[in-house]
mmCIF file of C-alpha atoms and ligand atoms in Angstrom:
data_model
loop_
_atom_site.group_PDB
_atom_site.id
_atom_site.type_symbol
_atom_site.label_atom_id
_atom_site.label_comp_id
_atom_site.label_asym_id
_atom_site.label_seq_id
_atom_site.Cartn_x
_atom_site.Cartn_y
_atom_site.Cartn_z
ATOM 1 C CA UNK A 1 -66.239 -110.156 94.523
ATOM 2 C CA UNK A 2 -67.358 -106.627 95.337
ATOM 3 C CA UNK A 3 -65.048 -103.605 95.371
ATOM 4 C CA UNK A 4 -64.536 -103.433 99.120
ATOM 5 C CA UNK A 5 -63.717 -107.075 99.811
ATOM 6 C CA UNK A 6 -60.000 -107.669 100.352
ATOM 7 C CA UNK A 7 -57.844 -109.598 97.936
ATOM 8 C CA UNK A 8 -57.114 -112.982 99.464
ATOM 9 C CA UNK A 9 -53.457 -113.950 99.317
ATOM 10 C CA UNK A 10 -52.060 -117.385 100.175
ATOM 11 C CA UNK A 11 -48.517 -117.584 101.467
ATOM 12 C CA UNK A 12 -47.232 -121.090 100.817
ATOM 13 C CA UNK A 13 -44.436 -122.180 103.126
ATOM 14 C CA UNK A 14 -42.795 -125.613 102.881
ATOM 15 C CA UNK A 15 -41.132 -126.630 106.138
ATOM 16 C CA UNK A 16 -38.717 -129.448 106.770
ATOM 17 C CA UNK A 17 -37.097 -129.286 110.203
ATOM 18 C CA UNK A 18 -37.516 -125.547 110.552
ATOM 19 C CA UNK A 19 -38.464 -125.408 114.243
ATOM 20 C CA UNK A 20 -35.549 -123.092 114.965
ATOM 21 C CA UNK A 21 -36.724 -120.348 112.639
ATOM 22 C CA UNK A 22 -40.502 -120.704 112.733
ATOM 23 C CA UNK A 23 -41.273 -118.131 115.426
ATOM 24 C CA UNK A 24 -38.971 -115.622 113.786
ATOM 25 C CA UNK A 25 -40.582 -116.334 110.419
ATOM 26 C CA UNK A 26 -44.112 -115.862 111.718
ATOM 27 C CA UNK A 27 -43.146 -112.663 113.480
ATOM 28 C CA UNK A 28 -41.294 -111.094 110.562
ATOM 29 C CA UNK A 29 -43.779 -112.051 107.869
ATOM 30 C CA UNK A 30 -46.619 -111.055 110.189
ATOM 31 C CA UNK A 31 -45.079 -107.596 110.614
ATOM 32 C CA UNK A 32 -45.041 -107.126 106.843
ATOM 33 C CA UNK A 33 -48.479 -108.456 105.978
ATOM 34 C CA UNK A 34 -50.353 -106.964 108.926
ATOM 35 C CA UNK A 35 -49.556 -103.525 107.634
ATOM 36 C CA UNK A 36 -50.975 -104.122 104.162
ATOM 37 C CA UNK A 37 -54.481 -102.737 103.721
ATOM 38 C CA UNK A 38 -56.801 -104.286 101.136
ATOM 39 C CA UNK A 39 -55.421 -107.783 101.519
ATOM 40 C CA UNK A 40 -56.385 -110.804 103.628
ATOM 41 C CA UNK A 41 -53.593 -113.321 104.099
ATOM 42 C CA UNK A 42 -53.727 -117.028 104.673
ATOM 43 C CA UNK A 43 -50.613 -119.041 105.523
ATOM 44 C CA UNK A 44 -50.361 -122.550 104.146
ATOM 45 C CA UNK A 45 -47.625 -124.401 106.009
ATOM 46 C CA UNK A 46 -46.620 -127.792 104.637
ATOM 47 C CA UNK A 47 -44.710 -129.890 107.123
ATOM 48 C CA UNK A 48 -42.658 -132.113 104.860
ATOM 49 C CA UNK A 49 -41.851 -134.960 107.233
ATOM 50 C CA UNK A 50 -40.034 -132.906 109.860
ATOM 51 C CA UNK A 51 -38.393 -134.866 112.632
ATOM 52 C CA UNK A 52 -37.957 -131.907 114.982
ATOM 53 C CA UNK A 53 -40.586 -129.758 116.732
ATOM 54 C CA UNK A 54 -41.827 -128.085 113.545
ATOM 55 C CA UNK A 55 -45.313 -129.631 113.607
ATOM 56 C CA UNK A 56 -45.869 -129.027 117.308
ATOM 57 C CA UNK A 57 -44.813 -125.410 116.929
ATOM 58 C CA UNK A 58 -47.038 -124.945 113.883
ATOM 59 C CA UNK A 59 -50.012 -126.412 115.761
ATOM 60 C CA UNK A 60 -49.437 -124.077 118.667
ATOM 61 C CA UNK A 61 -49.231 -121.084 116.358
ATOM 62 C CA UNK A 62 -52.379 -122.157 114.495
ATOM 63 C CA UNK A 63 -54.496 -122.592 117.620
ATOM 64 C CA UNK A 64 -55.616 -118.981 117.738
ATOM 65 C CA UNK A 65 -55.029 -118.140 114.079
ATOM 66 C CA UNK A 66 -57.644 -119.561 111.737
ATOM 67 C CA UNK A 67 -55.727 -118.141 108.765
ATOM 68 C CA UNK A 68 -52.915 -120.646 109.407
ATOM 69 C CA UNK A 69 -53.715 -123.731 107.355
ATOM 70 C CA UNK A 70 -51.493 -126.649 108.277
ATOM 71 C CA UNK A 71 -50.814 -129.757 106.246
ATOM 72 C CA UNK A 72 -48.574 -132.488 107.570
ATOM 73 C CA UNK A 73 -47.250 -134.981 105.044
ATOM 74 C CA UNK A 74 -46.832 -138.604 106.098
ATOM 75 C CA UNK A 75 -43.081 -138.490 105.421
ATOM 76 C CA UNK A 76 -40.524 -136.354 103.630
ATOM 77 C CA UNK A 77 -41.648 -136.016 100.013
ATOM 78 C CA UNK A 78 -39.124 -133.344 99.076
ATOM 79 C CA UNK A 79 -39.367 -129.615 98.476
ATOM 80 C CA UNK A 80 -40.981 -129.879 95.032
ATOM 81 C CA UNK A 81 -43.809 -132.141 96.150
ATOM 82 C CA UNK A 82 -44.369 -130.281 99.394
ATOM 83 C CA UNK A 83 -45.044 -127.288 97.185
ATOM 84 C CA UNK A 84 -47.570 -129.252 95.136
ATOM 85 C CA UNK A 85 -49.449 -129.872 98.372
ATOM 86 C CA UNK A 86 -49.261 -126.150 99.137
ATOM 87 C CA UNK A 87 -50.634 -125.259 95.723
ATOM 88 C CA UNK A 88 -53.432 -127.811 96.131
ATOM 89 C CA UNK A 89 -54.536 -126.605 99.556
ATOM 90 C CA UNK A 90 -54.292 -122.846 99.132
ATOM 91 C CA UNK A 91 -57.494 -120.930 98.497
ATOM 92 C CA UNK A 92 -56.378 -117.377 97.732
ATOM 93 C CA UNK A 93 -56.961 -115.131 94.715
ATOM 94 C CA UNK A 94 -53.200 -114.753 94.560
ATOM 95 C CA UNK A 95 -50.366 -116.791 96.004
ATOM 96 C CA UNK A 96 -46.761 -116.401 97.031
ATOM 97 C CA UNK A 97 -44.302 -119.214 97.664
ATOM 98 C CA UNK A 98 -41.608 -118.512 100.217
ATOM 99 C CA UNK A 99 -39.096 -120.490 102.249
ATOM 100 C CA UNK A 100 -39.418 -120.825 105.996
ATOM 101 C CA UNK A 101 -35.771 -119.909 106.634
ATOM 102 C CA UNK A 102 -36.272 -116.200 105.858
ATOM 103 C CA UNK A 103 -33.845 -116.344 102.960
ATOM 104 C CA UNK A 104 -36.687 -114.937 100.890
ATOM 105 C CA UNK A 105 -37.126 -111.507 102.500
ATOM 106 C CA UNK A 106 -40.822 -110.976 103.312
ATOM 107 C CA UNK A 107 -40.295 -107.232 102.857
ATOM 108 C CA UNK A 108 -40.569 -107.936 99.120
ATOM 109 C CA UNK A 109 -44.173 -109.126 99.468
ATOM 110 C CA UNK A 110 -45.733 -105.657 98.906
ATOM 111 C CA UNK A 111 -43.802 -105.250 95.661
ATOM 112 C CA UNK A 112 -44.801 -108.709 94.448
ATOM 113 C CA UNK A 113 -48.427 -107.949 95.265
ATOM 114 C CA UNK A 114 -48.330 -104.613 93.489
ATOM 115 C CA UNK A 115 -47.024 -106.342 90.335
ATOM 116 C CA UNK A 116 -49.794 -108.921 90.583
ATOM 117 C CA UNK A 117 -52.202 -106.004 90.987
ATOM 118 C CA UNK A 118 -50.908 -104.577 87.710
ATOM 119 C CA UNK A 119 -52.193 -107.718 86.029
ATOM 120 C CA UNK A 120 -49.109 -109.906 85.920
ATOM 121 C CA UNK A 121 -49.708 -113.614 86.432
ATOM 122 C CA UNK A 122 -46.251 -114.697 87.550
ATOM 123 C CA UNK A 123 -43.808 -112.511 89.457
ATOM 124 C CA UNK A 124 -40.326 -114.031 89.642
ATOM 125 C CA UNK A 125 -37.925 -112.745 92.245
ATOM 126 C CA UNK A 126 -34.390 -112.584 90.966
ATOM 127 C CA UNK A 127 -31.327 -112.504 93.237
ATOM 128 C CA UNK A 128 -29.241 -109.459 92.539
ATOM 129 C CA UNK A 129 -26.170 -111.028 94.067
ATOM 130 C CA UNK A 130 -25.276 -114.245 95.790
ATOM 131 C CA UNK A 131 -22.822 -112.911 98.318
ATOM 132 C CA UNK A 132 -24.360 -114.953 101.146
ATOM 133 C CA UNK A 133 -23.903 -118.243 99.303
ATOM 134 C CA UNK A 134 -20.740 -120.313 99.583
ATOM 135 C CA UNK A 135 -18.374 -120.130 96.583
ATOM 136 C CA UNK A 136 -19.355 -123.704 95.758
ATOM 137 C CA UNK A 137 -23.076 -122.903 95.749
ATOM 138 C CA UNK A 138 -22.445 -119.815 93.580
ATOM 139 C CA UNK A 139 -20.415 -121.836 91.124
ATOM 140 C CA UNK A 140 -22.841 -124.763 90.945
ATOM 141 C CA UNK A 141 -25.828 -122.435 90.593
ATOM 142 C CA UNK A 142 -24.140 -120.538 87.754
ATOM 143 C CA UNK A 143 -23.316 -123.767 86.013
ATOM 144 C CA UNK A 144 -26.816 -125.137 86.473
ATOM 145 C CA UNK A 145 -28.684 -121.995 85.420
ATOM 146 C CA UNK A 146 -26.349 -121.439 82.469
ATOM 147 C CA UNK A 147 -26.804 -124.979 81.225
ATOM 148 C CA UNK A 148 -30.552 -125.094 81.794
ATOM 149 C CA UNK A 149 -31.142 -121.750 80.138
ATOM 150 C CA UNK A 150 -28.952 -122.534 77.154
ATOM 151 C CA UNK A 151 -30.072 -126.095 76.469
ATOM 152 C CA UNK A 152 -33.239 -126.953 78.331
ATOM 153 C CA UNK A 153 -35.435 -124.008 79.324
ATOM 154 C CA UNK A 154 -34.651 -120.741 77.520
ATOM 155 C CA UNK A 155 -37.547 -119.089 79.373
ATOM 156 C CA UNK A 156 -36.021 -119.773 82.802
ATOM 157 C CA UNK A 157 -35.088 -116.492 84.470
ATOM 158 C CA UNK A 158 -31.527 -116.579 85.742
ATOM 159 C CA UNK A 159 -31.037 -116.584 89.495
ATOM 160 C CA UNK A 160 -34.735 -116.847 90.189
ATOM 161 C CA UNK A 161 -35.548 -119.301 92.939
ATOM 162 C CA UNK A 162 -38.961 -120.462 94.029
ATOM 163 C CA UNK A 163 -39.858 -117.223 95.787
ATOM 164 C CA UNK A 164 -42.636 -116.236 93.394
ATOM 165 C CA UNK A 165 -46.011 -114.613 93.264
ATOM 166 C CA UNK A 166 -48.789 -115.861 91.031
ATOM 167 C CA UNK A 167 -52.356 -115.123 90.043
ATOM 168 C CA UNK A 168 -55.363 -117.380 90.406
ATOM 169 C CA UNK A 169 -55.307 -118.381 86.751
ATOM 170 C CA UNK A 170 -51.606 -119.228 86.937
ATOM 171 C CA UNK A 171 -52.414 -121.370 89.984
ATOM 172 C CA UNK A 172 -55.234 -123.162 88.166
ATOM 173 C CA UNK A 173 -52.878 -123.861 85.275
ATOM 174 C CA UNK A 174 -50.118 -125.121 87.581
ATOM 175 C CA UNK A 175 -52.485 -127.474 89.350
ATOM 176 C CA UNK A 176 -53.049 -129.290 86.098
ATOM 177 C CA UNK A 177 -49.438 -130.465 86.019
ATOM 178 C CA UNK A 178 -49.479 -133.710 87.976
ATOM 179 C CA UNK A 179 -46.118 -135.043 86.853
ATOM 180 C CA UNK A 180 -43.959 -136.866 89.394
ATOM 181 C CA UNK A 181 -40.597 -135.869 88.016
ATOM 182 C CA UNK A 182 -40.852 -132.130 88.211
ATOM 183 C CA UNK A 183 -38.968 -128.878 88.276
ATOM 184 C CA UNK A 184 -41.434 -126.305 89.512
ATOM 185 C CA UNK A 185 -39.354 -123.279 88.486
ATOM 186 C CA UNK A 186 -39.443 -124.551 84.924
ATOM 187 C CA UNK A 187 -43.210 -125.052 85.062
ATOM 188 C CA UNK A 188 -43.705 -121.455 86.178
ATOM 189 C CA UNK A 189 -41.432 -120.174 83.431
ATOM 190 C CA UNK A 190 -43.219 -122.104 80.707
ATOM 191 C CA UNK A 191 -46.773 -121.305 81.825
ATOM 192 C CA UNK A 192 -47.085 -118.324 79.532
ATOM 193 C CA UNK A 193 -49.474 -115.509 80.595
ATOM 194 C CA UNK A 194 -47.890 -112.234 81.655
ATOM 195 C CA UNK A 195 -44.687 -112.654 83.638
ATOM 196 C CA UNK A 196 -42.352 -110.168 85.247
ATOM 197 C CA UNK A 197 -39.412 -109.988 87.679
ATOM 198 C CA UNK A 198 -38.428 -108.084 90.751
ATOM 199 C CA UNK A 199 -34.898 -108.142 92.112
ATOM 200 C CA UNK A 200 -33.683 -108.578 95.672
ATOM 201 C CA UNK A 201 -30.621 -109.446 97.676
ATOM 202 C CA UNK A 202 -30.805 -112.902 99.211
ATOM 203 C CA UNK A 203 -30.181 -113.158 102.908
ATOM 204 C CA UNK A 204 -28.495 -115.966 104.725
ATOM 205 C CA UNK A 205 -30.443 -118.661 106.480
ATOM 206 C CA UNK A 206 -31.739 -117.464 109.858
ATOM 207 C CA UNK A 207 -31.244 -120.809 111.589
ATOM 208 C CA UNK A 208 -31.376 -124.510 110.887
ATOM 209 C CA UNK A 209 -29.594 -126.161 107.982
ATOM 210 C CA UNK A 210 -29.928 -126.095 104.203
ATOM 211 C CA UNK A 211 -31.354 -129.315 102.771
ATOM 212 C CA UNK A 212 -29.806 -128.702 99.383
ATOM 213 C CA UNK A 213 -26.403 -130.320 99.324
ATOM 214 C CA UNK A 214 -24.542 -131.351 96.203
ATOM 215 C CA UNK A 215 -26.587 -134.509 95.767
ATOM 216 C CA UNK A 216 -29.957 -132.824 95.851
ATOM 217 C CA UNK A 217 -28.707 -130.083 93.512
ATOM 218 C CA UNK A 218 -27.596 -132.710 91.002
ATOM 219 C CA UNK A 219 -30.913 -134.523 91.381
ATOM 220 C CA UNK A 220 -32.833 -131.322 90.796
ATOM 221 C CA UNK A 221 -30.789 -130.514 87.689
ATOM 222 C CA UNK A 222 -31.349 -134.052 86.399
ATOM 223 C CA UNK A 223 -35.112 -133.808 86.951
ATOM 224 C CA UNK A 224 -35.112 -130.402 85.267
ATOM 225 C CA UNK A 225 -33.472 -131.881 82.185
ATOM 226 C CA UNK A 226 -35.436 -135.130 82.024
ATOM 227 C CA UNK A 227 -38.797 -133.441 82.596
ATOM 228 C CA UNK A 228 -38.234 -130.634 80.094
ATOM 229 C CA UNK A 229 -36.001 -131.833 77.317
ATOM 230 C CA UNK A 230 -35.215 -134.858 75.171
ATOM 231 C CA UNK A 231 -31.821 -133.453 74.266
ATOM 232 C CA UNK A 232 -29.802 -136.283 75.892
ATOM 233 C CA UNK A 233 -31.770 -138.800 73.835
ATOM 234 C CA UNK A 234 -31.137 -136.835 70.652
ATOM 235 C CA UNK A 235 -27.457 -136.594 71.527
ATOM 236 C CA UNK A 236 -27.154 -140.361 71.012
ATOM 237 C CA UNK A 237 -28.801 -140.054 67.629
ATOM 238 C CA UNK A 238 -26.609 -137.162 66.504
ATOM 239 C CA UNK A 239 -23.377 -138.732 67.739
ATOM 240 C CA UNK A 240 -24.338 -142.029 66.120
ATOM 241 C CA UNK A 241 -25.042 -140.275 62.827
ATOM 242 C CA UNK A 242 -21.728 -138.432 63.015
ATOM 243 C CA UNK A 243 -19.851 -141.672 63.568
ATOM 244 C CA UNK A 244 -21.776 -143.377 60.789
ATOM 245 C CA UNK A 245 -20.935 -140.525 58.399
ATOM 246 C CA UNK A 246 -17.245 -140.874 59.228
ATOM 247 C CA UNK A 247 -17.349 -144.611 58.643
ATOM 248 C CA UNK A 248 -17.173 -144.628 54.762
ATOM 249 C CA UNK A 249 -14.218 -142.251 54.965
ATOM 250 C CA UNK A 250 -12.396 -144.555 57.355
ATOM 251 C CA UNK A 251 -13.301 -147.621 55.286
ATOM 252 C CA UNK A 252 -12.174 -145.809 52.107
ATOM 253 C CA UNK A 253 -8.797 -144.937 53.577
ATOM 254 C CA UNK A 254 -8.364 -148.531 54.785
ATOM 255 C CA UNK A 255 -9.306 -149.924 51.391
ATOM 256 C CA UNK A 256 -6.979 -147.568 49.570
ATOM 257 C CA UNK A 257 -4.091 -148.487 51.832
ATOM 258 C CA UNK A 258 -4.851 -152.173 51.371
ATOM 259 C CA UNK A 259 -4.964 -151.621 47.584
ATOM 260 C CA UNK A 260 -1.544 -150.014 47.729
ATOM 261 C CA UNK A 261 -0.290 -152.804 49.953
ATOM 262 C CA UNK A 262 0.443 -150.359 52.737
ATOM 263 C CA UNK A 263 -1.938 -151.755 55.339
ATOM 264 C CA UNK A 264 0.106 -152.588 58.379
ATOM 265 C CA UNK A 265 -1.220 -154.106 61.577
ATOM 266 C CA UNK A 266 -2.977 -151.347 63.463
ATOM 267 C CA UNK A 267 -1.452 -150.538 66.794
ATOM 268 C CA UNK A 268 -3.351 -152.425 69.475
ATOM 269 C CA UNK A 269 -3.648 -149.434 71.748
ATOM 270 C CA UNK A 270 -5.456 -147.471 69.032
ATOM 271 C CA UNK A 271 -8.042 -150.228 68.808
ATOM 272 C CA UNK A 272 -8.286 -150.515 72.551
ATOM 273 C CA UNK A 273 -8.794 -146.763 72.882
ATOM 274 C CA UNK A 274 -11.509 -146.809 70.228
ATOM 275 C CA UNK A 275 -13.345 -149.728 71.813
ATOM 276 C CA UNK A 276 -13.004 -148.166 75.268
ATOM 277 C CA UNK A 277 -14.306 -144.819 74.044
ATOM 278 C CA UNK A 278 -17.261 -146.235 72.180
ATOM 279 C CA UNK A 279 -18.205 -148.592 75.011
ATOM 280 C CA UNK A 280 -18.237 -145.568 77.337
ATOM 281 C CA UNK A 281 -20.335 -143.568 74.911
ATOM 282 C CA UNK A 282 -22.840 -146.380 74.479
ATOM 283 C CA UNK A 283 -23.127 -146.894 78.232
ATOM 284 C CA UNK A 284 -23.704 -143.190 78.799
ATOM 285 C CA UNK A 285 -26.414 -143.200 76.162
ATOM 286 C CA UNK A 286 -27.986 -146.267 77.788
ATOM 287 C CA UNK A 287 -27.864 -144.363 81.064
ATOM 288 C CA UNK A 288 -29.734 -141.464 79.484
ATOM 289 C CA UNK A 289 -32.349 -143.854 78.131
ATOM 290 C CA UNK A 290 -32.566 -145.400 81.613
ATOM 291 C CA UNK A 291 -33.307 -141.986 83.130
ATOM 292 C CA UNK A 292 -36.175 -141.401 80.729
ATOM 293 C CA UNK A 293 -37.421 -144.939 81.253
ATOM 294 C CA UNK A 294 -37.455 -144.364 85.005
ATOM 295 C CA UNK A 295 -39.412 -141.211 84.388
ATOM 296 C CA UNK A 296 -41.970 -143.134 82.308
ATOM 297 C CA UNK A 297 -42.267 -145.861 84.953
ATOM 298 C CA UNK A 298 -42.871 -143.254 87.655
ATOM 299 C CA UNK A 299 -45.534 -141.504 85.616
ATOM 300 C CA UNK A 300 -47.272 -144.710 84.524
ATOM 301 C CA UNK A 301 -47.605 -145.914 88.108
ATOM 302 C CA UNK A 302 -49.614 -142.790 88.945
ATOM 303 C CA UNK A 303 -48.716 -142.934 92.600
ATOM 304 C CA UNK A 304 -49.895 -140.011 94.686
ATOM 305 C CA UNK A 305 -47.537 -137.035 94.673
ATOM 306 C CA UNK A 306 -47.787 -136.786 98.447
ATOM 307 C CA UNK A 307 -49.743 -138.331 101.306
ATOM 308 C CA UNK A 308 -51.379 -136.174 103.945
ATOM 309 C CA UNK A 309 -51.211 -137.388 107.534
ATOM 310 C CA UNK A 310 -52.944 -134.556 109.307
ATOM 311 C CA UNK A 311 -54.374 -131.103 108.674
ATOM 312 C CA UNK A 312 -55.347 -128.124 110.845
ATOM 313 C CA UNK A 313 -57.819 -125.323 110.093
ATOM 314 C CA UNK A 314 -58.773 -126.992 106.816
ATOM 315 C CA UNK A 315 -62.400 -128.012 106.644
ATOM 316 C CA UNK A 316 -62.902 -129.954 103.420
HETATM 317 N N1 UDP B 401 -37.862 -128.106 102.257
HETATM 318 C C1 UDP B 401 -38.897 -129.030 102.282
HETATM 319 N N2 UDP B 401 -38.619 -130.352 102.026
HETATM 320 C C2 UDP B 401 -37.343 -130.783 101.747
HETATM 321 C C3 UDP B 401 -36.310 -129.828 101.705
HETATM 322 C C4 UDP B 401 -36.594 -128.499 101.957
HETATM 323 O O1 UDP B 401 -40.040 -128.678 102.515
HETATM 324 O O2 UDP B 401 -37.174 -131.989 101.552
HETATM 325 C C5 UDP B 401 -38.154 -126.678 102.532
HETATM 326 C C6 UDP B 401 -37.295 -126.051 103.613
HETATM 327 O O3 UDP B 401 -37.876 -126.220 104.901
HETATM 328 C C7 UDP B 401 -37.247 -124.590 103.198
HETATM 329 C C8 UDP B 401 -37.325 -124.682 101.672
HETATM 330 O O4 UDP B 401 -37.852 -125.955 101.361
HETATM 331 O O5 UDP B 401 -38.366 -123.859 103.670
HETATM 332 C C9 UDP B 401 -35.967 -124.491 101.033
HETATM 333 O O6 UDP B 401 -35.038 -125.410 101.545
HETATM 334 P P1 UDP B 401 -33.546 -124.983 101.965
HETATM 335 O O7 UDP B 401 -33.576 -123.686 102.681
HETATM 336 O O8 UDP B 401 -32.929 -126.123 102.685
HETATM 337 O O9 UDP B 401 -32.857 -124.798 100.537
HETATM 338 P P2 UDP B 401 -31.755 -123.694 100.115
HETATM 339 O O10 UDP B 401 -32.339 -122.354 100.489
HETATM 340 O O11 UDP B 401 -30.552 -124.021 100.867
HETATM 341 O O12 UDP B 401 -31.634 -123.868 98.632
HETATM 342 MG MG1 MG B 402 -32.903 -121.795 102.311
#
């Protein structure tokens, strides 16, 4: 690359039923990137099984814009996998992931790019406050980030979503992760290289609906744990050891009481409570093992991470 050629930047945008915000997105991001000298932008839109007009609108927008690369997945594969497709299809020297709903303010793009220009490989964007989120979302996010950071991924920056910038070598490294059960934020955080953060205030959705309800949040947290930590499996071992250690003590006390002739019939409810408690514990541990087993099954099958139905402005 010679000195005068622009730096090519890929903007990766996953879209699932975002027809209502697309025009606004294209206009607002366009206004930011058009004014940036020294850069050439490509947009990689991934239509993740939209059932509204998203694809038709994307196709219309891409007709006279060769820098709009469109990938339509054969069905909804979920946010995480749509992003894998985006990472696979982008061609830039640097990349930025951003949501189509304008919750990730495009006005931050110049700052992200200037950090990448300073030689950083991953630029996390961290929400300064969550005023636009519902109290439930704030609470669940705090709980999730707190837990993940404490027990699963100490490197995970708090309140950083998937709005991130990355260098070519970070992209090449990310592409090597082909796991099915994945938590992309965690992968970024554990990549290594030089990482930094910029802060911003998150806006509210500019139209359409959030696809992250309670169920998908719980699923994401579960995948984050299962794909990054074996702590739940160890928990069974540690609890089992603890109980085993207490066993001689209990047996000793029983024996001593029997020796002294003081062993009465144990209250039935104490036994019932013990059996109930341990049965619950064992089932929970089995559940944990089941989760990891499911993960192994999914990985062993090696099914494709996503299936492409159609592309636009992509030649090979
Ligand atoms: N998204 C997607 N596939 C999905 C769910 C979401 O591609 O199955 C996209 C969605 O179109 C948006 C981004 O991922 O661009 C973030 O989703 P959303 O705004 O619903 O999440 P939230 O901001 O509420 O966490
Ligand atoms: Mg959103």
